[in-house]
Amino acid sequence: MWFKHLHLYRLHDTTPIALDALETALEAFAFRPVSPSEGKRLGWQCPAGRHGQQRVHEIQGHRLLSALRQERLLPASVIREEVEERAAEREAAEGRPLPRRDRQAIKEQVIEELLPRAFTRSQRIDLWWDTARGLIAINCASRTRAEEALDLLRQSLGSLQVTPLTVRQLPSRTMTTWLEDMTSRPEGLRLGDQVELKDAGDDGVWRARGIDLDGDEVQSVLAGGRQASRLALDVEDQLSLVLHDDLTLKSLRFADAVLDEASQNEDDDDPILRLETDFALMAHVLSGFIEQLIDWLGGEADPAAPTS
């Protein structure tokens, strides 16, 4: 259950939500498989899957929730081909080009007919709620999917005042400084082996992987005025990741020391205990790193709270 990617959000509503009230709220939006006429569906599931009955696990103020997103796979090329075939038959029969509204009607009919036969794909989206710090982090690769999970939580609770986590110093500027000046790097932070550098103009993006980021090649590109938009980081004895300029954390890999500590905890082959033990350790590591990261980037900015 170790997270791979995180999108970070600041929770502005500090009113505490009791655990039993949260369970009840999520139950009303529990996951149900997509029907034959639906394109997608999103709902809450038990983080422990078939082994569990709780939709929320809380350990020392850290809450774990899991959403399941299911969609029917109907490729655009299949729809387009069928629409073209039917439109051509209509045009031949009527002896005139079809108006756009008629083509749109054919497309809607095609989708309605093909959707029940389409395969389905499911994706789990984990949500970590740090109640002590007022932080919500969502484990998924796409910002769009993260926002969908937040919308589901907002629906479940009635309101949810959150904004993406922001800092006082631009991450791109700080990452660029770390690349340019080795002495500027915080203690315990090392650079990894991949980077993405963007030009302020239209010269595109320069990417490199598996190289020495302190080498001459990277320094030469930086000298041209490019700024870091992604940078691989290694936090000693904790984790490695790729930091993006929008503060997204990607490609998280926890250090062997952390994983060894997790494996040494006795769980008596209880999947619930294993889930909660791993989650508690992971949340401890991540919360400490996020606090460090905010500090390295000049502290948290203070955006106005959104309306519910």
mmCIF file of C-alpha atoms in Angstrom:
data_model
loop_
_atom_site.group_PDB
_atom_site.id
_atom_site.type_symbol
_atom_site.label_atom_id
_atom_site.label_comp_id
_atom_site.label_asym_id
_atom_site.label_seq_id
_atom_site.Cartn_x
_atom_site.Cartn_y
_atom_site.Cartn_z
ATOM 1 C CA MET A 1 0.000 0.000 0.000
ATOM 2 C CA TRP A 2 3.049 2.263 -0.210
ATOM 3 C CA PHE A 3 2.189 5.447 -2.080
ATOM 4 C CA LYS A 4 3.743 6.140 -5.490
ATOM 5 C CA HIS A 5 2.615 9.704 -6.292
ATOM 6 C CA LEU A 6 1.172 12.484 -4.134
ATOM 7 C CA HIS A 7 -0.829 15.631 -4.817
ATOM 8 C CA LEU A 8 -0.835 17.866 -1.739
ATOM 9 C CA TYR A 9 -3.726 20.021 -0.514
ATOM 10 C CA ARG A 10 -4.235 22.360 2.430
ATOM 11 C CA LEU A 11 -7.482 21.907 4.353
ATOM 12 C CA HIS A 12 -8.901 25.265 5.487
ATOM 13 C CA ASP A 13 -11.880 24.044 7.488
ATOM 14 C CA THR A 14 -10.518 23.094 10.894
ATOM 15 C CA THR A 15 -13.839 21.821 12.285
ATOM 16 C CA PRO A 16 -13.091 18.274 13.452
ATOM 17 C CA ILE A 17 -15.061 15.431 11.893
ATOM 18 C CA ALA A 18 -15.655 12.468 14.164
ATOM 19 C CA LEU A 19 -14.553 9.118 12.816
ATOM 20 C CA ASP A 20 -18.026 7.555 13.019
ATOM 21 C CA ALA A 21 -19.553 10.571 11.253
ATOM 22 C CA LEU A 22 -16.978 10.264 8.474
ATOM 23 C CA GLU A 23 -17.706 6.541 8.103
ATOM 24 C CA THR A 24 -21.415 7.312 7.754
ATOM 25 C CA ALA A 25 -20.764 10.039 5.188
ATOM 26 C CA LEU A 26 -18.619 7.735 3.053
ATOM 27 C CA GLU A 27 -21.151 4.906 3.274
ATOM 28 C CA ALA A 28 -23.692 7.048 1.412
ATOM 29 C CA PHE A 29 -21.238 7.275 -1.510
ATOM 30 C CA ALA A 30 -19.954 3.696 -1.448
ATOM 31 C CA PHE A 31 -18.639 2.312 -4.714
ATOM 32 C CA ARG A 32 -21.007 0.429 -6.989
ATOM 33 C CA PRO A 33 -19.949 -1.082 -10.334
ATOM 34 C CA VAL A 34 -20.779 0.910 -13.441
ATOM 35 C CA SER A 35 -24.107 0.043 -15.010
ATOM 36 C CA PRO A 36 -24.334 -0.889 -18.709
ATOM 37 C CA SER A 37 -25.373 2.674 -19.558
ATOM 38 C CA GLU A 38 -22.673 4.483 -17.541
ATOM 39 C CA GLY A 39 -19.285 5.623 -18.780
ATOM 40 C CA LYS A 40 -17.667 5.834 -15.347
ATOM 41 C CA ARG A 41 -18.368 5.705 -11.615
ATOM 42 C CA LEU A 42 -16.401 6.711 -8.519
ATOM 43 C CA GLY A 43 -17.144 5.677 -4.949
ATOM 44 C CA TRP A 44 -15.571 4.778 -1.628
ATOM 45 C CA GLN A 45 -14.283 1.305 -0.850
ATOM 46 C CA CYS A 46 -12.602 -0.274 2.157
ATOM 47 C CA PRO A 47 -8.825 0.413 2.071
ATOM 48 C CA ALA A 48 -8.226 -3.206 3.069
ATOM 49 C CA GLY A 49 -10.380 -4.456 0.198
ATOM 50 C CA ARG A 50 -12.182 -7.734 0.789
ATOM 51 C CA HIS A 51 -10.373 -8.156 4.111
ATOM 52 C CA GLY A 52 -11.915 -5.085 5.715
ATOM 53 C CA GLN A 53 -15.219 -3.487 6.644
ATOM 54 C CA GLN A 54 -13.988 0.009 7.572
ATOM 55 C CA ARG A 55 -13.924 2.790 5.003
ATOM 56 C CA VAL A 56 -11.636 4.860 7.215
ATOM 57 C CA HIS A 57 -8.548 3.706 9.108
ATOM 58 C CA GLU A 58 -7.160 6.189 11.618
ATOM 59 C CA ILE A 59 -3.796 5.855 13.350
ATOM 60 C CA GLN A 60 -2.451 8.716 15.494
ATOM 61 C CA GLY A 61 -4.473 11.341 13.643
ATOM 62 C CA HIS A 62 -3.654 9.993 10.179
ATOM 63 C CA ARG A 63 -6.694 8.819 8.227
ATOM 64 C CA LEU A 64 -6.623 6.515 5.222
ATOM 65 C CA LEU A 65 -9.501 6.483 2.724
ATOM 66 C CA SER A 66 -9.730 4.695 -0.618
ATOM 67 C CA ALA A 67 -11.846 5.480 -3.649
ATOM 68 C CA LEU A 68 -12.388 3.178 -6.589
ATOM 69 C CA ARG A 69 -12.867 4.592 -10.066
ATOM 70 C CA GLN A 70 -14.322 2.350 -12.734
ATOM 71 C CA GLU A 71 -14.803 3.314 -16.372
ATOM 72 C CA ARG A 72 -15.881 1.643 -19.576
ATOM 73 C CA LEU A 73 -13.249 1.593 -22.293
ATOM 74 C CA LEU A 74 -14.725 2.762 -25.566
ATOM 75 C CA PRO A 75 -11.926 3.937 -27.884
ATOM 76 C CA ALA A 76 -12.624 7.125 -29.835
ATOM 77 C CA SER A 77 -11.374 5.436 -33.007
ATOM 78 C CA VAL A 78 -14.067 2.724 -32.716
ATOM 79 C CA ILE A 79 -16.783 5.333 -32.231
ATOM 80 C CA ARG A 80 -15.495 7.434 -35.107
ATOM 81 C CA GLU A 81 -15.350 4.476 -37.501
ATOM 82 C CA GLU A 82 -18.898 3.383 -36.708
ATOM 83 C CA VAL A 83 -20.231 6.938 -36.999
ATOM 84 C CA GLU A 84 -18.561 7.416 -40.376
ATOM 85 C CA GLU A 85 -19.990 4.168 -41.675
ATOM 86 C CA ARG A 86 -23.531 4.985 -40.595
ATOM 87 C CA ALA A 87 -23.283 8.571 -41.811
ATOM 88 C CA ALA A 88 -22.077 7.410 -45.229
ATOM 89 C CA GLU A 89 -25.072 5.069 -45.505
ATOM 90 C CA ARG A 90 -27.458 7.897 -44.620
ATOM 91 C CA GLU A 91 -25.837 10.302 -47.077
ATOM 92 C CA ALA A 92 -26.014 7.738 -49.871
ATOM 93 C CA ALA A 93 -29.665 7.007 -49.152
ATOM 94 C CA GLU A 94 -30.687 10.673 -48.868
ATOM 95 C CA GLY A 95 -28.353 12.034 -51.543
ATOM 96 C CA ARG A 96 -27.081 14.908 -49.424
ATOM 97 C CA PRO A 97 -24.404 15.642 -46.786
ATOM 98 C CA LEU A 98 -25.613 15.110 -43.240
ATOM 99 C CA PRO A 99 -25.957 18.200 -41.041
ATOM 100 C CA ARG A 100 -23.755 18.331 -37.955
ATOM 101 C CA ARG A 101 -26.694 17.775 -35.617
ATOM 102 C CA ASP A 102 -27.550 14.518 -37.415
ATOM 103 C CA ARG A 103 -23.962 13.305 -37.103
ATOM 104 C CA GLN A 104 -24.053 14.148 -33.408
ATOM 105 C CA ALA A 105 -27.270 12.161 -33.030
ATOM 106 C CA ILE A 106 -25.633 9.186 -34.750
ATOM 107 C CA LYS A 107 -22.623 9.461 -32.423
ATOM 108 C CA GLU A 108 -24.833 9.478 -29.334
ATOM 109 C CA GLN A 109 -26.687 6.428 -30.649
ATOM 110 C CA VAL A 110 -23.408 4.589 -31.315
ATOM 111 C CA ILE A 111 -22.135 5.277 -27.810
ATOM 112 C CA GLU A 112 -25.419 4.143 -26.291
ATOM 113 C CA GLU A 113 -25.283 0.877 -28.234
ATOM 114 C CA LEU A 114 -21.594 0.087 -27.720
ATOM 115 C CA LEU A 115 -21.195 1.139 -24.083
ATOM 116 C CA PRO A 116 -22.820 -1.966 -22.511
ATOM 117 C CA ARG A 117 -20.380 -4.185 -24.434
ATOM 118 C CA ALA A 118 -17.254 -2.235 -23.500
ATOM 119 C CA PHE A 119 -14.649 -3.632 -21.107
ATOM 120 C CA THR A 120 -14.226 -1.930 -17.739
ATOM 121 C CA ARG A 121 -11.060 -0.697 -16.048
ATOM 122 C CA SER A 122 -10.748 0.028 -12.327
ATOM 123 C CA GLN A 123 -8.317 2.331 -10.546
ATOM 124 C CA ARG A 124 -7.787 2.692 -6.818
ATOM 125 C CA ILE A 125 -7.148 6.196 -5.475
ATOM 126 C CA ASP A 126 -5.892 6.455 -1.883
ATOM 127 C CA LEU A 127 -6.405 9.578 0.204
ATOM 128 C CA TRP A 128 -4.288 10.375 3.260
ATOM 129 C CA TRP A 129 -5.786 12.904 5.662
ATOM 130 C CA ASP A 130 -3.374 14.286 8.248
ATOM 131 C CA THR A 131 -5.825 15.739 10.752
ATOM 132 C CA ALA A 132 -3.132 17.237 12.991
ATOM 133 C CA ARG A 133 -1.549 19.252 10.169
ATOM 134 C CA GLY A 134 -4.701 19.921 8.144
ATOM 135 C CA LEU A 135 -3.175 18.275 5.107
ATOM 136 C CA ILE A 136 -4.782 16.026 2.506
ATOM 137 C CA ALA A 137 -2.617 14.070 0.088
ATOM 138 C CA ILE A 138 -3.914 11.949 -2.770
ATOM 139 C CA ASN A 139 -2.043 8.984 -4.194
ATOM 140 C CA CYS A 140 -2.514 9.001 -7.969
ATOM 141 C CA ALA A 141 -0.496 10.041 -10.993
ATOM 142 C CA SER A 142 -2.979 12.521 -12.473
ATOM 143 C CA ARG A 143 -4.036 15.867 -11.018
ATOM 144 C CA THR A 144 -7.411 15.334 -12.698
ATOM 145 C CA ARG A 145 -7.942 12.081 -10.800
ATOM 146 C CA ALA A 146 -6.907 13.773 -7.544
ATOM 147 C CA GLU A 147 -9.496 16.501 -8.100
ATOM 148 C CA GLU A 148 -12.138 13.845 -8.785
ATOM 149 C CA ALA A 149 -11.359 12.223 -5.424
ATOM 150 C CA LEU A 150 -11.616 15.607 -3.701
ATOM 151 C CA ASP A 151 -14.959 16.229 -5.404
ATOM 152 C CA LEU A 152 -16.185 12.879 -4.100
ATOM 153 C CA LEU A 153 -15.070 13.787 -0.576
ATOM 154 C CA ARG A 154 -16.744 17.180 -0.943
ATOM 155 C CA GLN A 155 -19.989 15.501 -1.983
ATOM 156 C CA SER A 156 -19.749 13.063 0.897
ATOM 157 C CA LEU A 157 -19.173 15.747 3.536
ATOM 158 C CA GLY A 158 -21.412 18.437 2.055
ATOM 159 C CA SER A 159 -18.502 20.901 1.819
ATOM 160 C CA LEU A 160 -14.716 20.794 1.728
ATOM 161 C CA GLN A 161 -12.500 23.876 1.765
ATOM 162 C CA VAL A 162 -9.162 22.875 0.257
ATOM 163 C CA THR A 163 -6.574 24.420 -2.044
ATOM 164 C CA PRO A 164 -3.389 22.971 -3.537
ATOM 165 C CA LEU A 165 -0.503 23.367 -1.110
ATOM 166 C CA THR A 166 1.573 26.434 -2.022
ATOM 167 C CA VAL A 167 4.928 27.727 -0.823
ATOM 168 C CA ARG A 168 6.615 31.142 -0.718
ATOM 169 C CA GLN A 169 9.482 30.286 -3.053
ATOM 170 C CA LEU A 170 8.861 28.939 -6.522
ATOM 171 C CA PRO A 171 9.882 25.263 -6.515
ATOM 172 C CA SER A 172 11.434 25.724 -9.969
ATOM 173 C CA ARG A 173 13.700 28.489 -8.676
ATOM 174 C CA THR A 174 14.795 26.516 -5.619
ATOM 175 C CA MET A 175 15.420 23.337 -7.626
ATOM 176 C CA THR A 176 17.479 25.341 -10.110
ATOM 177 C CA THR A 177 19.549 26.773 -7.256
ATOM 178 C CA TRP A 178 20.160 23.277 -5.881
ATOM 179 C CA LEU A 179 21.444 22.245 -9.293
ATOM 180 C CA GLU A 180 23.654 25.269 -9.749
ATOM 181 C CA ASP A 181 25.129 25.466 -6.248
ATOM 182 C CA MET A 182 25.958 22.323 -4.286
ATOM 183 C CA THR A 183 26.386 24.320 -1.070
ATOM 184 C CA SER A 184 22.749 25.507 -1.261
ATOM 185 C CA ARG A 185 21.355 22.004 -0.733
ATOM 186 C CA PRO A 186 19.869 21.260 2.700
ATOM 187 C CA GLU A 187 21.629 18.806 4.933
ATOM 188 C CA GLY A 188 20.599 15.231 4.207
ATOM 189 C CA LEU A 189 19.319 16.041 0.713
ATOM 190 C CA ARG A 190 21.039 14.586 -2.338
ATOM 191 C CA LEU A 191 20.179 14.888 -5.987
ATOM 192 C CA GLY A 192 19.047 11.815 -7.892
ATOM 193 C CA ASP A 193 19.779 11.047 -11.525
ATOM 194 C CA GLN A 194 16.973 12.670 -13.520
ATOM 195 C CA VAL A 195 15.984 16.230 -14.324
ATOM 196 C CA GLU A 196 13.727 18.268 -16.584
ATOM 197 C CA LEU A 197 14.733 21.802 -17.541
ATOM 198 C CA LYS A 198 12.390 24.273 -19.240
ATOM 199 C CA ASP A 199 13.241 27.343 -21.238
ATOM 200 C CA ALA A 200 11.341 30.574 -20.705
ATOM 201 C CA GLY A 201 10.941 30.864 -24.484
ATOM 202 C CA ASP A 202 9.876 28.325 -27.063
ATOM 203 C CA ASP A 203 12.959 26.120 -27.066
ATOM 204 C CA GLY A 204 11.092 23.210 -25.528
ATOM 205 C CA VAL A 205 12.109 20.957 -22.660
ATOM 206 C CA TRP A 206 15.468 19.325 -21.948
ATOM 207 C CA ARG A 207 15.224 15.997 -20.120
ATOM 208 C CA ALA A 208 17.912 13.682 -18.836
ATOM 209 C CA ARG A 209 17.841 10.438 -16.899
ATOM 210 C CA GLY A 210 20.591 8.291 -15.423
ATOM 211 C CA ILE A 211 23.212 11.044 -15.425
ATOM 212 C CA ASP A 212 25.323 12.948 -12.902
ATOM 213 C CA LEU A 213 23.297 16.088 -12.207
ATOM 214 C CA ASP A 214 26.451 17.853 -11.022
ATOM 215 C CA GLY A 215 28.167 17.131 -14.328
ATOM 216 C CA ASP A 216 29.189 19.616 -16.988
ATOM 217 C CA GLU A 217 26.338 18.734 -19.337
ATOM 218 C CA VAL A 218 23.637 19.854 -16.897
ATOM 219 C CA GLN A 219 25.586 22.961 -15.922
ATOM 220 C CA SER A 220 25.953 23.890 -19.583
ATOM 221 C CA VAL A 221 22.198 23.669 -20.143
ATOM 222 C CA LEU A 222 21.512 25.699 -16.998
ATOM 223 C CA ALA A 223 23.888 28.390 -18.230
ATOM 224 C CA GLY A 224 21.466 28.951 -21.103
ATOM 225 C CA GLY A 225 18.844 30.220 -18.676
ATOM 226 C CA ARG A 226 16.697 27.127 -18.245
ATOM 227 C CA GLN A 227 14.844 26.439 -14.991
ATOM 228 C CA ALA A 228 14.250 23.078 -13.330
ATOM 229 C CA SER A 229 10.670 21.849 -13.651
ATOM 230 C CA ARG A 230 11.353 18.326 -12.319
ATOM 231 C CA LEU A 231 14.179 17.106 -10.152
ATOM 232 C CA ALA A 232 14.976 13.717 -8.617
ATOM 233 C CA LEU A 233 15.777 13.964 -4.903
ATOM 234 C CA ASP A 234 17.090 11.502 -2.350
ATOM 235 C CA VAL A 235 16.397 12.126 1.339
ATOM 236 C CA GLU A 236 18.937 10.134 3.302
ATOM 237 C CA ASP A 237 17.535 6.974 4.962
ATOM 238 C CA GLN A 238 13.971 8.061 4.183
ATOM 239 C CA LEU A 239 12.867 8.105 0.563
ATOM 240 C CA SER A 240 13.592 9.182 -2.990
ATOM 241 C CA LEU A 241 11.221 11.004 -5.321
ATOM 242 C CA VAL A 242 10.854 13.371 -8.246
ATOM 243 C CA LEU A 243 9.733 16.860 -7.222
ATOM 244 C CA HIS A 244 7.671 18.768 -9.805
ATOM 245 C CA ASP A 245 7.372 22.530 -10.088
ATOM 246 C CA ASP A 246 3.692 22.365 -9.043
ATOM 247 C CA LEU A 247 4.777 20.670 -5.784
ATOM 248 C CA THR A 248 3.584 17.233 -6.903
ATOM 249 C CA LEU A 249 5.659 14.345 -5.565
ATOM 250 C CA LYS A 250 6.142 11.589 -8.145
ATOM 251 C CA SER A 251 7.936 8.225 -8.287
ATOM 252 C CA LEU A 252 8.107 7.842 -4.506
ATOM 253 C CA ARG A 253 10.426 5.068 -3.345
ATOM 254 C CA PHE A 254 10.906 4.420 0.342
ATOM 255 C CA ALA A 255 14.383 3.626 1.625
ATOM 256 C CA ASP A 256 15.352 0.077 2.517
ATOM 257 C CA ALA A 257 15.678 1.120 6.159
ATOM 258 C CA VAL A 258 12.010 2.169 6.202
ATOM 259 C CA LEU A 259 10.805 -0.984 4.463
ATOM 260 C CA ASP A 260 12.943 -3.148 6.757
ATOM 261 C CA GLU A 261 11.399 -1.458 9.784
ATOM 262 C CA ALA A 262 7.945 -2.170 8.410
ATOM 263 C CA SER A 263 8.739 -5.831 7.753
ATOM 264 C CA GLN A 264 10.072 -6.317 11.302
ATOM 265 C CA ASN A 265 6.718 -5.384 12.856
ATOM 266 C CA GLU A 266 4.715 -8.461 13.840
ATOM 267 C CA ASP A 267 1.303 -8.669 12.184
ATOM 268 C CA ASP A 268 0.343 -12.331 12.850
ATOM 269 C CA ASP A 269 -0.637 -12.551 9.163
ATOM 270 C CA ASP A 270 -3.479 -10.118 9.856
ATOM 271 C CA PRO A 271 -3.978 -8.035 6.666
ATOM 272 C CA ILE A 272 -5.698 -5.217 8.577
ATOM 273 C CA LEU A 273 -2.842 -4.939 11.057
ATOM 274 C CA ARG A 274 -0.304 -5.023 8.203
ATOM 275 C CA LEU A 275 -2.171 -2.267 6.366
ATOM 276 C CA GLU A 276 -2.352 -0.041 9.424
ATOM 277 C CA THR A 277 1.261 -0.690 10.432
ATOM 278 C CA ASP A 278 2.584 0.182 6.979
ATOM 279 C CA PHE A 279 0.304 3.212 6.715
ATOM 280 C CA ALA A 280 1.372 4.570 10.117
ATOM 281 C CA LEU A 281 5.069 4.263 9.253
ATOM 282 C CA MET A 282 4.600 5.709 5.778
ATOM 283 C CA ALA A 283 2.561 8.649 7.095
ATOM 284 C CA HIS A 284 5.238 9.371 9.694
ATOM 285 C CA VAL A 285 7.973 9.461 7.037
ATOM 286 C CA LEU A 286 5.948 11.515 4.572
ATOM 287 C CA SER A 287 4.672 14.067 7.089
ATOM 288 C CA GLY A 288 8.223 14.690 8.282
ATOM 289 C CA PHE A 289 9.492 15.068 4.723
ATOM 290 C CA ILE A 290 6.661 17.419 3.691
ATOM 291 C CA GLU A 291 7.409 19.659 6.675
ATOM 292 C CA GLN A 292 11.063 19.699 5.620
ATOM 293 C CA LEU A 293 10.165 20.435 2.018
ATOM 294 C CA ILE A 294 7.923 23.358 2.969
ATOM 295 C CA ASP A 295 10.747 24.771 5.064
ATOM 296 C CA TRP A 296 13.276 24.336 2.222
ATOM 297 C CA LEU A 297 10.923 26.242 -0.073
ATOM 298 C CA GLY A 298 10.628 29.263 2.184
ATOM 299 C CA GLY A 299 7.610 28.223 4.205
ATOM 300 C CA GLU A 300 3.981 27.848 3.248
ATOM 301 C CA ALA A 301 2.165 30.636 1.416
ATOM 302 C CA ASP A 302 -1.100 31.837 2.867
ATOM 303 C CA PRO A 303 -3.764 31.664 0.144
ATOM 304 C CA ALA A 304 -7.298 32.773 0.802
ATOM 305 C CA ALA A 305 -9.550 29.891 1.734
ATOM 306 C CA PRO A 306 -11.933 28.832 -1.047
ATOM 307 C CA THR A 307 -15.670 28.801 -0.743
ATOM 308 C CA SER A 308 -17.279 25.407 -0.170
#
